[in-house]
Amino acid sequence: MIDIQKIRADFPILNKKVNGKPLVYLDNAATSQKPQVVIDSIVNYYTTINSNIHRGVHTLSQKATDAYEQARIKLQQHFNAKKSYEIILTAGTTHSINIVATGFSSLLKKGDEIIVSAMEHHSNIVPWQMLCERTGAILKVIPMDEVGELLMNGYDALLSNKTKLVFVNHVSNALGTINPIEKIIEKAHKVGAAVLIDGAQSCPHIKPDLQKLNVDFYVASAHKLCGPTGVGILYGKEAWLNKLPPYQGGGEMIKQVTFEKTTYADLPHKFEAGTPNIAGVIAFGTAIDYMNEIGFDNIAAYENELLEYATKKLLSIEGLKIYGTSQHKTAVISFNIGEIHPYDIGSIIDKLGIAVRTGHHCAQPIMDFYNIPGTVRASFSFYNTFEEIDLLYNALIKAKTMLC
Ligand SMILES: *Cc1c(COP(=O)(O)O)cnc(C)c1O
């Protein structure tokens, strides 16, 4: 069970005012708010143990290294990776995808095929297009339908022994659809292709079991699950991470450097060149602890109630159309009201203290599919309330009256 008053008290920003109105934060798919324990974790790091990791023999450096490596182990346990060094600490989802996409440059040849889905975030499209430009590999796209679900027979038709890599998001940030990744992974493996799952949008709601999924790569960002920005993970199966070349050269990622030849460090350091966001990684661990204390089953159940309530309430507004109506979705509602431009709705309700996203949500191909310039997106988290949904409804009615 969710104790909503207790949870809301954990988030200092939630009792702030915006434009003179109490903040109603419904842009959680873009980034989540941070509980006090996460904020404290960052402050504590800089106040008590700040120093560089993996280098010094001095006490502070050892303390910082321990805290950093403990966070890695927390993440290993949370995502259920087999080995802690299969968790590479990165600057976030985008960075993680680029490590893999760049690494595959040396593993693909002209005519190889890689498969993406029609409902991806730009960060899971563009790095692969760049990879195709470098290698001559061909990008294929799993089609979707009006409901906002992937067409699995369309996927079957794309798979062949030419397929080397498949990359899809677990949950679409623009529609909320939960994709059937178990099946997607299984089918890809049957033709010998590797799979990368973009978990950026699913991991705040669904705790994945990476070993059970048998996925080859999994990427996520801390900031969408109550952690700081600029931190994330790249999970890769050990064999794959050993096969991929390093992404960046520098300190930390080497065994030995001479001007004739440099040898690379073992995992995970091979992919962690330079001084990382130490405080951010430690705070990511704190965020994972915080969310596990609430419990992901509790979070999902409560958010589903919010979704159901909000869907009914919003659909009672005449002319309101929801994009993404799968039975399997997280608490995201992407919508338009008649012909009103999403930006106009977003601006008016912002004056009323309500934060939603408007635009293409970094997923232009989805907007093209529906032939719309964008949507208004309200995305909910476990700290949102039913009262806030009522406030959203009232604000939308007001916006509609002003704009029609
Ligand atoms: C947010 C998001 C990303 C990008 O994450 P960054 O933290 O900005 O790198 C990628 N994919 C999906 C599905 C997302 O929701």
Short mmCIF file of C-alpha atoms and ligand atoms in Angstrom, two decimals:
data_model
loop_
_atom_site.label_atom_id
_atom_site.label_comp_id
_atom_site.label_asym_id
_atom_site.label_seq_id
_atom_site.Cartn_x
_atom_site.Cartn_y
_atom_site.Cartn_z
CA MET A 1 0.00 0.00 0.00
CA ILE A 2 1.07 3.55 -0.74
CA ASP A 3 0.94 6.01 2.15
CA ILE A 4 0.58 9.03 -0.08
CA GLN A 5 0.87 11.73 2.59
CA LYS A 6 4.06 10.18 3.94
CA ILE A 7 5.52 9.81 0.46
CA ARG A 8 4.71 13.36 -0.57
CA ALA A 9 6.44 14.65 2.54
CA ASP A 10 9.63 12.98 1.27
CA PHE A 11 9.72 15.27 -1.78
CA PRO A 12 10.47 18.89 -0.82
CA ILE A 13 9.58 20.29 -4.26
CA LEU A 14 6.02 18.95 -4.07
CA ASN A 15 4.93 21.60 -1.59
CA LYS A 16 6.37 24.47 -3.60
CA LYS A 17 4.28 26.92 -5.61
CA VAL A 18 4.64 27.62 -9.31
CA ASN A 19 3.08 30.78 -10.74
CA GLY A 20 1.49 31.32 -7.35
CA LYS A 21 -0.29 27.95 -7.44
CA PRO A 22 0.61 24.69 -5.71
CA LEU A 23 2.78 22.65 -8.08
CA VAL A 24 1.01 19.75 -9.81
CA TYR A 25 3.90 17.88 -11.37
CA LEU A 26 2.74 15.63 -14.20
CA ASP A 27 5.89 15.50 -16.31
CA ASN A 28 7.36 12.39 -14.72
CA ALA A 29 8.15 10.72 -18.03
CA ALA A 30 10.63 13.52 -18.68
CA THR A 31 12.20 13.33 -15.25
CA SER A 32 11.05 12.41 -11.75
CA GLN A 33 11.32 14.57 -8.66
CA LYS A 34 13.89 13.70 -5.97
CA PRO A 35 13.20 12.67 -2.40
CA GLN A 36 15.12 14.34 0.44
CA VAL A 37 17.25 11.20 1.03
CA VAL A 38 18.64 11.46 -2.50
CA ILE A 39 19.34 15.18 -2.14
CA ASP A 40 20.98 14.49 1.26
CA SER A 41 23.09 11.75 -0.25
CA ILE A 42 24.63 14.23 -2.71
CA VAL A 43 25.20 16.84 -0.02
CA ASN A 44 26.69 14.25 2.35
CA TYR A 45 29.10 13.04 -0.28
CA TYR A 46 30.49 16.50 -0.96
CA THR A 47 30.41 17.41 2.74
CA THR A 48 32.12 14.33 4.14
CA ILE A 49 33.96 12.06 1.66
CA ASN A 50 34.58 13.99 -1.56
CA SER A 51 37.74 12.77 -3.32
CA ASN A 52 38.65 10.88 -6.48
CA ILE A 53 38.00 7.16 -6.67
CA HIS A 54 40.10 4.12 -7.57
CA ARG A 55 43.36 6.07 -7.24
CA GLY A 56 44.28 7.29 -3.84
CA VAL A 57 45.62 5.27 -0.94
CA HIS A 58 44.29 7.93 1.41
CA THR A 59 41.25 7.34 3.58
CA LEU A 60 38.80 9.63 1.82
CA SER A 61 39.58 8.16 -1.56
CA GLN A 62 38.98 4.70 -0.19
CA LYS A 63 35.69 5.78 1.38
CA ALA A 64 34.53 7.37 -1.86
CA THR A 65 35.59 4.28 -3.83
CA ASP A 66 33.72 2.01 -1.41
CA ALA A 67 30.54 4.08 -1.63
CA TYR A 68 30.77 4.19 -5.42
CA GLU A 69 31.32 0.43 -5.73
CA GLN A 70 28.55 -0.28 -3.20
CA ALA A 71 26.18 1.65 -5.44
CA ARG A 72 27.22 -0.57 -8.35
CA ILE A 73 26.41 -3.64 -6.28
CA LYS A 74 23.01 -2.20 -5.33
CA LEU A 75 22.31 -1.70 -9.01
CA GLN A 76 23.52 -5.21 -9.81
CA GLN A 77 21.12 -6.63 -7.22
CA HIS A 78 18.23 -4.43 -8.24
CA PHE A 79 18.45 -5.30 -11.92
CA ASN A 80 19.63 -8.84 -11.15
CA ALA A 81 22.80 -8.86 -13.24
CA LYS A 82 25.01 -11.91 -12.76
CA LYS A 83 28.19 -9.91 -12.13
CA SER A 84 28.66 -6.42 -10.71
CA TYR A 85 31.14 -5.61 -13.51
CA GLU A 86 28.37 -6.16 -16.05
CA ILE A 87 26.90 -2.87 -14.75
CA ILE A 88 28.76 -0.02 -16.46
CA LEU A 89 28.12 3.37 -14.89
CA THR A 90 27.44 5.99 -17.54
CA ALA A 91 26.01 9.49 -17.96
CA GLY A 92 22.58 8.04 -18.79
CA THR A 93 20.54 6.18 -21.38
CA THR A 94 21.73 8.25 -24.33
CA HIS A 95 25.37 7.76 -23.37
CA SER A 96 24.82 4.02 -22.83
CA ILE A 97 23.22 3.55 -26.25
CA ASN A 98 26.06 5.43 -27.89
CA ILE A 99 28.63 3.16 -26.24
CA VAL A 100 26.94 0.12 -27.79
CA ALA A 101 26.15 1.71 -31.17
CA THR A 102 29.72 2.96 -31.56
CA GLY A 103 31.13 -0.37 -30.41
CA PHE A 104 29.17 -2.24 -33.04
CA SER A 105 30.95 -0.28 -35.80
CA SER A 106 33.69 -2.87 -35.75
CA LEU A 107 31.25 -5.81 -35.51
CA LEU A 108 28.94 -5.05 -38.46
CA LYS A 109 29.53 -5.17 -42.18
CA LYS A 110 27.72 -3.85 -45.23
CA GLY A 111 24.34 -5.50 -45.74
CA ASP A 112 23.91 -6.60 -42.11
CA GLU A 113 20.52 -5.65 -40.72
CA ILE A 114 19.55 -4.04 -37.43
CA ILE A 115 15.99 -3.61 -36.21
CA VAL A 116 14.38 -0.77 -34.30
CA SER A 117 10.71 -0.22 -33.40
CA ALA A 118 8.37 2.46 -34.72
CA MET A 119 7.90 3.86 -31.21
CA GLU A 120 11.39 4.80 -30.06
CA HIS A 121 12.85 7.83 -28.35
CA HIS A 122 15.24 9.68 -30.69
CA SER A 123 18.13 8.52 -28.54
CA ASN A 124 17.32 4.94 -29.58
CA ILE A 125 17.11 5.87 -33.28
CA VAL A 126 19.80 8.39 -34.15
CA PRO A 127 22.90 6.54 -32.80
CA TRP A 128 21.86 3.50 -34.87
CA GLN A 129 21.36 5.57 -38.00
CA MET A 130 24.88 6.90 -37.46
CA LEU A 131 26.06 3.30 -37.06
CA CYS A 132 24.43 2.41 -40.41
CA GLU A 133 26.16 5.35 -42.09
CA ARG A 134 29.53 4.13 -40.78
CA THR A 135 29.07 0.46 -41.64
CA GLY A 136 26.59 0.18 -44.51
CA ALA A 137 24.25 -1.85 -42.29
CA ILE A 138 20.52 -1.48 -42.96
CA LEU A 139 17.96 -0.19 -40.43
CA LYS A 140 14.57 -1.94 -40.42
CA VAL A 141 11.53 -0.79 -38.43
CA ILE A 142 8.96 -2.89 -36.54
CA PRO A 143 5.59 -1.36 -37.47
CA MET A 144 2.91 -0.29 -34.98
CA ASP A 145 -0.87 0.06 -35.06
CA GLU A 146 -3.40 2.77 -34.09
CA VAL A 147 -3.68 1.46 -30.54
CA GLY A 148 0.03 2.06 -30.15
CA GLU A 149 1.20 -1.54 -30.07
CA LEU A 150 3.98 -3.17 -32.07
CA LEU A 151 2.88 -5.59 -34.78
CA MET A 152 4.57 -8.85 -33.92
CA ASN A 153 3.93 -10.42 -37.33
CA GLY A 154 5.61 -7.37 -38.83
CA TYR A 155 8.57 -8.09 -36.55
CA ASP A 156 8.63 -11.77 -37.59
CA ALA A 157 8.78 -10.70 -41.23
CA LEU A 158 11.90 -8.60 -40.59
CA LEU A 159 13.93 -11.23 -38.75
CA SER A 160 16.45 -13.29 -40.73
CA ASN A 161 19.97 -14.54 -40.46
CA LYS A 162 21.05 -11.07 -41.64
CA THR A 163 19.68 -9.57 -38.41
CA LYS A 164 22.53 -8.72 -36.03
CA LEU A 165 20.90 -6.49 -33.45
CA VAL A 166 17.41 -5.53 -32.24
CA PHE A 167 16.79 -2.50 -30.00
CA VAL A 168 13.43 -1.50 -28.59
CA ASN A 169 12.18 0.36 -25.57
CA HIS A 170 10.41 -1.58 -22.87
CA VAL A 171 7.93 1.27 -22.44
CA SER A 172 7.29 4.06 -24.95
CA ASN A 173 7.82 7.48 -23.37
CA ALA A 174 5.31 9.10 -25.73
CA LEU A 175 2.48 6.54 -25.46
CA GLY A 176 3.17 4.51 -22.32
CA THR A 177 2.81 1.20 -24.17
CA ILE A 178 4.56 -1.71 -22.45
CA ASN A 179 6.17 -3.72 -25.24
CA PRO A 180 6.34 -7.54 -25.12
CA ILE A 181 10.11 -7.60 -24.68
CA GLU A 182 10.25 -11.24 -23.54
CA LYS A 183 8.93 -12.34 -26.94
CA ILE A 184 11.02 -9.78 -28.80
CA ILE A 185 14.20 -11.07 -27.13
CA GLU A 186 13.34 -14.72 -27.66
CA LYS A 187 12.59 -14.28 -31.36
CA ALA A 188 15.79 -12.27 -31.94
CA HIS A 189 17.91 -14.91 -30.24
CA LYS A 190 16.42 -17.59 -32.51
CA VAL A 191 18.08 -15.91 -35.51
CA GLY A 192 21.27 -15.21 -33.55
CA ALA A 193 20.74 -11.46 -33.09
CA ALA A 194 21.63 -9.53 -29.94
CA VAL A 195 19.03 -7.36 -28.19
CA LEU A 196 19.30 -4.01 -26.46
CA ILE A 197 16.38 -2.94 -24.28
CA ASP A 198 15.92 0.76 -23.52
CA GLY A 199 14.55 0.64 -19.98
CA ALA A 200 14.59 4.42 -19.40
CA GLN A 201 10.82 4.65 -19.26
CA SER A 202 9.98 1.28 -17.74
CA CYS A 203 12.40 1.07 -14.83
CA PRO A 204 10.54 3.68 -12.70
CA HIS A 205 7.54 1.33 -12.73
CA ILE A 206 8.75 -2.19 -13.45
CA LYS A 207 11.71 -3.88 -11.79
CA PRO A 208 13.35 -5.97 -14.51
CA ASP A 209 15.13 -9.28 -13.98
CA LEU A 210 17.94 -9.07 -16.48
CA GLN A 211 19.10 -12.66 -16.11
CA LYS A 212 15.60 -14.02 -16.54
CA LEU A 213 15.00 -11.74 -19.54
CA ASN A 214 18.25 -13.10 -20.97
CA VAL A 215 18.77 -9.71 -22.61
CA ASP A 216 22.18 -8.80 -24.06
CA PHE A 217 22.15 -5.07 -23.26
CA TYR A 218 19.91 -2.96 -21.05
CA VAL A 219 20.16 0.80 -20.55
CA ALA A 220 18.52 3.22 -18.12
CA SER A 221 18.86 6.67 -16.54
CA ALA A 222 18.84 7.44 -12.81
CA HIS A 223 16.88 10.67 -13.15
CA LYS A 224 13.66 8.94 -14.16
CA LEU A 225 13.60 6.88 -10.99
CA CYS A 226 14.16 9.51 -8.35
CA GLY A 227 17.92 9.73 -8.86
CA PRO A 228 20.07 12.61 -10.14
CA THR A 229 20.49 13.67 -13.77
CA GLY A 230 23.58 12.73 -15.77
CA VAL A 231 23.90 9.20 -14.36
CA GLY A 232 22.79 5.87 -15.76
CA ILE A 233 23.70 2.31 -16.49
CA LEU A 234 24.74 0.17 -19.37
CA TYR A 235 24.21 -3.47 -18.55
CA GLY A 236 25.82 -5.92 -20.93
CA LYS A 237 26.39 -9.63 -20.72
CA GLU A 238 30.04 -10.18 -19.88
CA ALA A 239 30.81 -11.82 -23.23
CA TRP A 240 29.33 -8.90 -25.15
CA LEU A 241 31.13 -6.27 -23.08
CA ASN A 242 34.38 -8.09 -23.70
CA LYS A 243 33.67 -8.13 -27.42
CA LEU A 244 32.88 -4.41 -27.66
CA PRO A 245 35.81 -2.00 -28.00
CA PRO A 246 36.04 0.87 -25.47
CA TYR A 247 34.10 4.02 -26.31
CA GLN A 248 36.35 6.68 -24.85
CA GLY A 249 40.07 6.62 -24.14
CA GLY A 250 41.55 8.22 -21.06
CA GLY A 251 42.38 7.67 -17.44
CA GLU A 252 40.82 4.80 -15.45
CA MET A 253 40.21 2.64 -18.53
CA ILE A 254 43.76 1.40 -19.09
CA LYS A 255 45.98 -1.37 -17.81
CA GLN A 256 49.22 0.00 -19.20
CA VAL A 257 50.04 2.95 -21.42
CA THR A 258 53.13 3.37 -23.55
CA PHE A 259 53.41 5.36 -26.77
CA GLU A 260 53.76 2.09 -28.69
CA LYS A 261 50.73 0.33 -27.25
CA THR A 262 48.06 0.68 -24.59
CA THR A 263 46.20 -2.21 -23.04
CA TYR A 264 42.73 -1.73 -21.68
CA ALA A 265 41.52 -2.30 -18.16
CA ASP A 266 39.14 -5.11 -17.28
CA LEU A 267 35.40 -4.64 -16.95
CA PRO A 268 33.82 -2.39 -15.86
CA HIS A 269 36.67 0.15 -16.02
CA LYS A 270 37.25 -0.37 -19.75
CA PHE A 271 34.06 1.64 -20.34
CA GLU A 272 34.50 4.15 -17.51
CA ALA A 273 37.19 6.53 -18.74
CA GLY A 274 37.77 9.68 -16.71
CA THR A 275 36.42 10.81 -13.37
CA PRO A 276 32.76 9.85 -13.20
CA ASN A 277 29.80 11.53 -11.49
CA ILE A 278 30.74 9.95 -8.15
CA ALA A 279 28.12 11.75 -6.06
CA GLY A 280 25.49 11.02 -8.70
CA VAL A 281 26.24 7.31 -8.76
CA ILE A 282 26.09 7.08 -4.97
CA ALA A 283 22.78 9.00 -4.98
CA PHE A 284 21.47 6.63 -7.68
CA GLY A 285 22.05 3.82 -5.19
CA THR A 286 20.13 5.77 -2.55
CA ALA A 287 17.24 6.31 -4.99
CA ILE A 288 17.08 2.58 -5.74
CA ASP A 289 16.94 1.84 -2.00
CA TYR A 290 14.21 4.43 -1.54
CA MET A 291 12.05 2.99 -4.31
CA ASN A 292 12.55 -0.59 -3.18
CA GLU A 293 11.43 0.39 0.28
CA ILE A 294 8.15 1.59 -1.19
CA GLY A 295 8.10 -1.48 -3.40
CA PHE A 296 7.72 -1.66 -7.17
CA ASP A 297 4.55 -3.76 -6.93
CA ASN A 298 2.96 -1.09 -4.74
CA ILE A 299 4.16 1.62 -7.10
CA ALA A 300 2.73 -0.12 -10.19
CA ALA A 301 -0.61 -0.90 -8.51
CA TYR A 302 -1.10 2.68 -7.31
CA GLU A 303 -0.04 4.22 -10.62
CA ASN A 304 -2.50 1.94 -12.42
CA GLU A 305 -5.30 3.31 -10.27
CA LEU A 306 -4.19 6.84 -11.15
CA LEU A 307 -4.09 5.91 -14.82
CA GLU A 308 -7.56 4.41 -14.78
CA TYR A 309 -9.04 7.37 -12.93
CA ALA A 310 -7.31 9.94 -15.14
CA THR A 311 -8.23 8.14 -18.38
CA LYS A 312 -11.94 8.12 -17.47
CA LYS A 313 -11.90 11.68 -16.27
CA LEU A 314 -10.06 13.09 -19.31
CA LEU A 315 -12.15 11.13 -21.81
CA SER A 316 -15.22 12.87 -20.40
CA ILE A 317 -13.89 16.09 -21.98
CA GLU A 318 -15.56 16.48 -25.35
CA GLY A 319 -13.15 16.33 -28.28
CA LEU A 320 -10.30 14.86 -26.22
CA LYS A 321 -8.45 12.06 -27.97
CA ILE A 322 -5.89 9.81 -26.30
CA TYR A 323 -2.97 8.47 -28.33
CA GLY A 324 -1.76 5.11 -27.05
CA THR A 325 -4.66 3.04 -25.78
CA SER A 326 -3.01 -0.32 -25.21
CA GLN A 327 -4.28 -2.43 -22.33
CA HIS A 328 -0.63 -2.78 -21.39
CA LYS A 329 0.61 0.67 -20.51
CA THR A 330 2.18 2.68 -17.74
CA ALA A 331 0.60 5.84 -16.32
CA VAL A 332 1.14 8.08 -19.35
CA ILE A 333 -1.68 9.87 -21.14
CA SER A 334 -0.82 11.52 -24.43
CA PHE A 335 -3.71 13.53 -25.83
CA ASN A 336 -5.06 16.39 -27.89
CA ILE A 337 -8.29 18.33 -27.58
CA GLY A 338 -9.88 18.94 -30.97
CA GLU A 339 -7.62 21.02 -33.17
CA ILE A 340 -6.11 23.02 -30.31
CA HIS A 341 -2.33 23.14 -30.48
CA PRO A 342 -0.76 21.19 -27.58
CA TYR A 343 1.56 24.10 -26.81
CA ASP A 344 -1.39 26.42 -26.14
CA ILE A 345 -2.92 23.97 -23.67
CA GLY A 346 0.44 23.44 -21.96
CA SER A 347 1.03 27.19 -21.57
CA ILE A 348 -2.39 27.91 -20.09
CA ILE A 349 -2.34 25.10 -17.57
CA ASP A 350 1.24 26.02 -16.60
CA LYS A 351 -0.19 29.33 -15.36
CA LEU A 352 -2.39 27.20 -13.09
CA GLY A 353 0.64 25.41 -11.65
CA ILE A 354 0.29 22.24 -13.71
CA ALA A 355 3.42 20.86 -15.36
CA VAL A 356 2.83 18.65 -18.41
CA ARG A 357 4.89 18.03 -21.51
CA THR A 358 3.86 19.25 -24.94
CA GLY A 359 5.40 18.48 -28.31
CA HIS A 360 6.78 15.39 -29.99
CA HIS A 361 8.41 13.96 -26.81
CA CYS A 362 11.61 13.09 -28.71
CA ALA A 363 9.59 10.60 -30.75
CA GLN A 364 8.78 12.34 -34.02
CA PRO A 365 8.13 9.10 -35.95
CA ILE A 366 5.17 8.38 -33.62
CA MET A 367 3.71 11.82 -34.27
CA ASP A 368 4.16 11.27 -38.02
CA PHE A 369 2.36 7.93 -37.68
CA TYR A 370 -0.68 9.65 -36.16
CA ASN A 371 -0.22 12.61 -38.50
CA ILE A 372 -0.15 15.16 -35.66
CA PRO A 373 2.46 17.78 -34.70
CA GLY A 374 2.54 16.64 -31.12
CA THR A 375 0.48 15.90 -28.02
CA VAL A 376 -0.02 17.06 -24.48
CA ARG A 377 1.44 14.39 -22.21
CA ALA A 378 0.48 13.93 -18.58
CA SER A 379 2.65 11.29 -16.93
CA PHE A 380 2.07 10.15 -13.37
CA SER A 381 4.25 8.92 -10.57
CA PHE A 382 3.58 7.23 -7.23
CA TYR A 383 3.65 10.63 -5.49
CA ASN A 384 0.78 12.03 -7.56
CA THR A 385 -2.77 12.09 -6.21
CA PHE A 386 -6.34 11.75 -7.42
CA GLU A 387 -6.91 15.38 -6.39
CA GLU A 388 -4.15 16.44 -8.78
CA ILE A 389 -5.97 14.65 -11.60
CA ASP A 390 -9.09 16.65 -10.73
CA LEU A 391 -7.00 19.84 -10.88
CA LEU A 392 -5.70 18.78 -14.30
CA TYR A 393 -9.25 18.16 -15.48
CA ASN A 394 -10.46 21.56 -14.25
CA ALA A 395 -7.49 23.28 -15.86
CA LEU A 396 -8.14 21.56 -19.19
CA ILE A 397 -11.78 22.62 -19.14
CA LYS A 398 -10.65 26.18 -18.51
CA ALA A 399 -8.05 26.02 -21.31
CA LYS A 400 -10.61 24.60 -23.70
CA THR A 401 -13.08 27.38 -22.94
CA MET A 402 -10.39 30.01 -23.50
CA LEU A 403 -9.12 28.50 -26.75
CA CYS A 404 -12.31 27.47 -28.49
C1 LIG B 1 14.23 9.58 -21.29
C2 LIG B 1 14.39 8.53 -22.29
C3 LIG B 1 15.60 8.37 -22.98
C4 LIG B 1 16.77 9.32 -22.82
O1 LIG B 1 17.26 9.34 -21.54
P1 LIG B 1 18.42 10.39 -21.14
O2 LIG B 1 18.49 10.32 -19.67
O3 LIG B 1 17.97 11.73 -21.65
O4 LIG B 1 19.66 9.95 -21.82
C5 LIG B 1 15.69 7.33 -23.87
N1 LIG B 1 14.67 6.48 -24.08
C6 LIG B 1 13.48 6.61 -23.44
C7 LIG B 1 12.39 5.62 -23.69
C8 LIG B 1 13.31 7.64 -22.54
O5 LIG B 1 12.13 7.77 -21.91
#
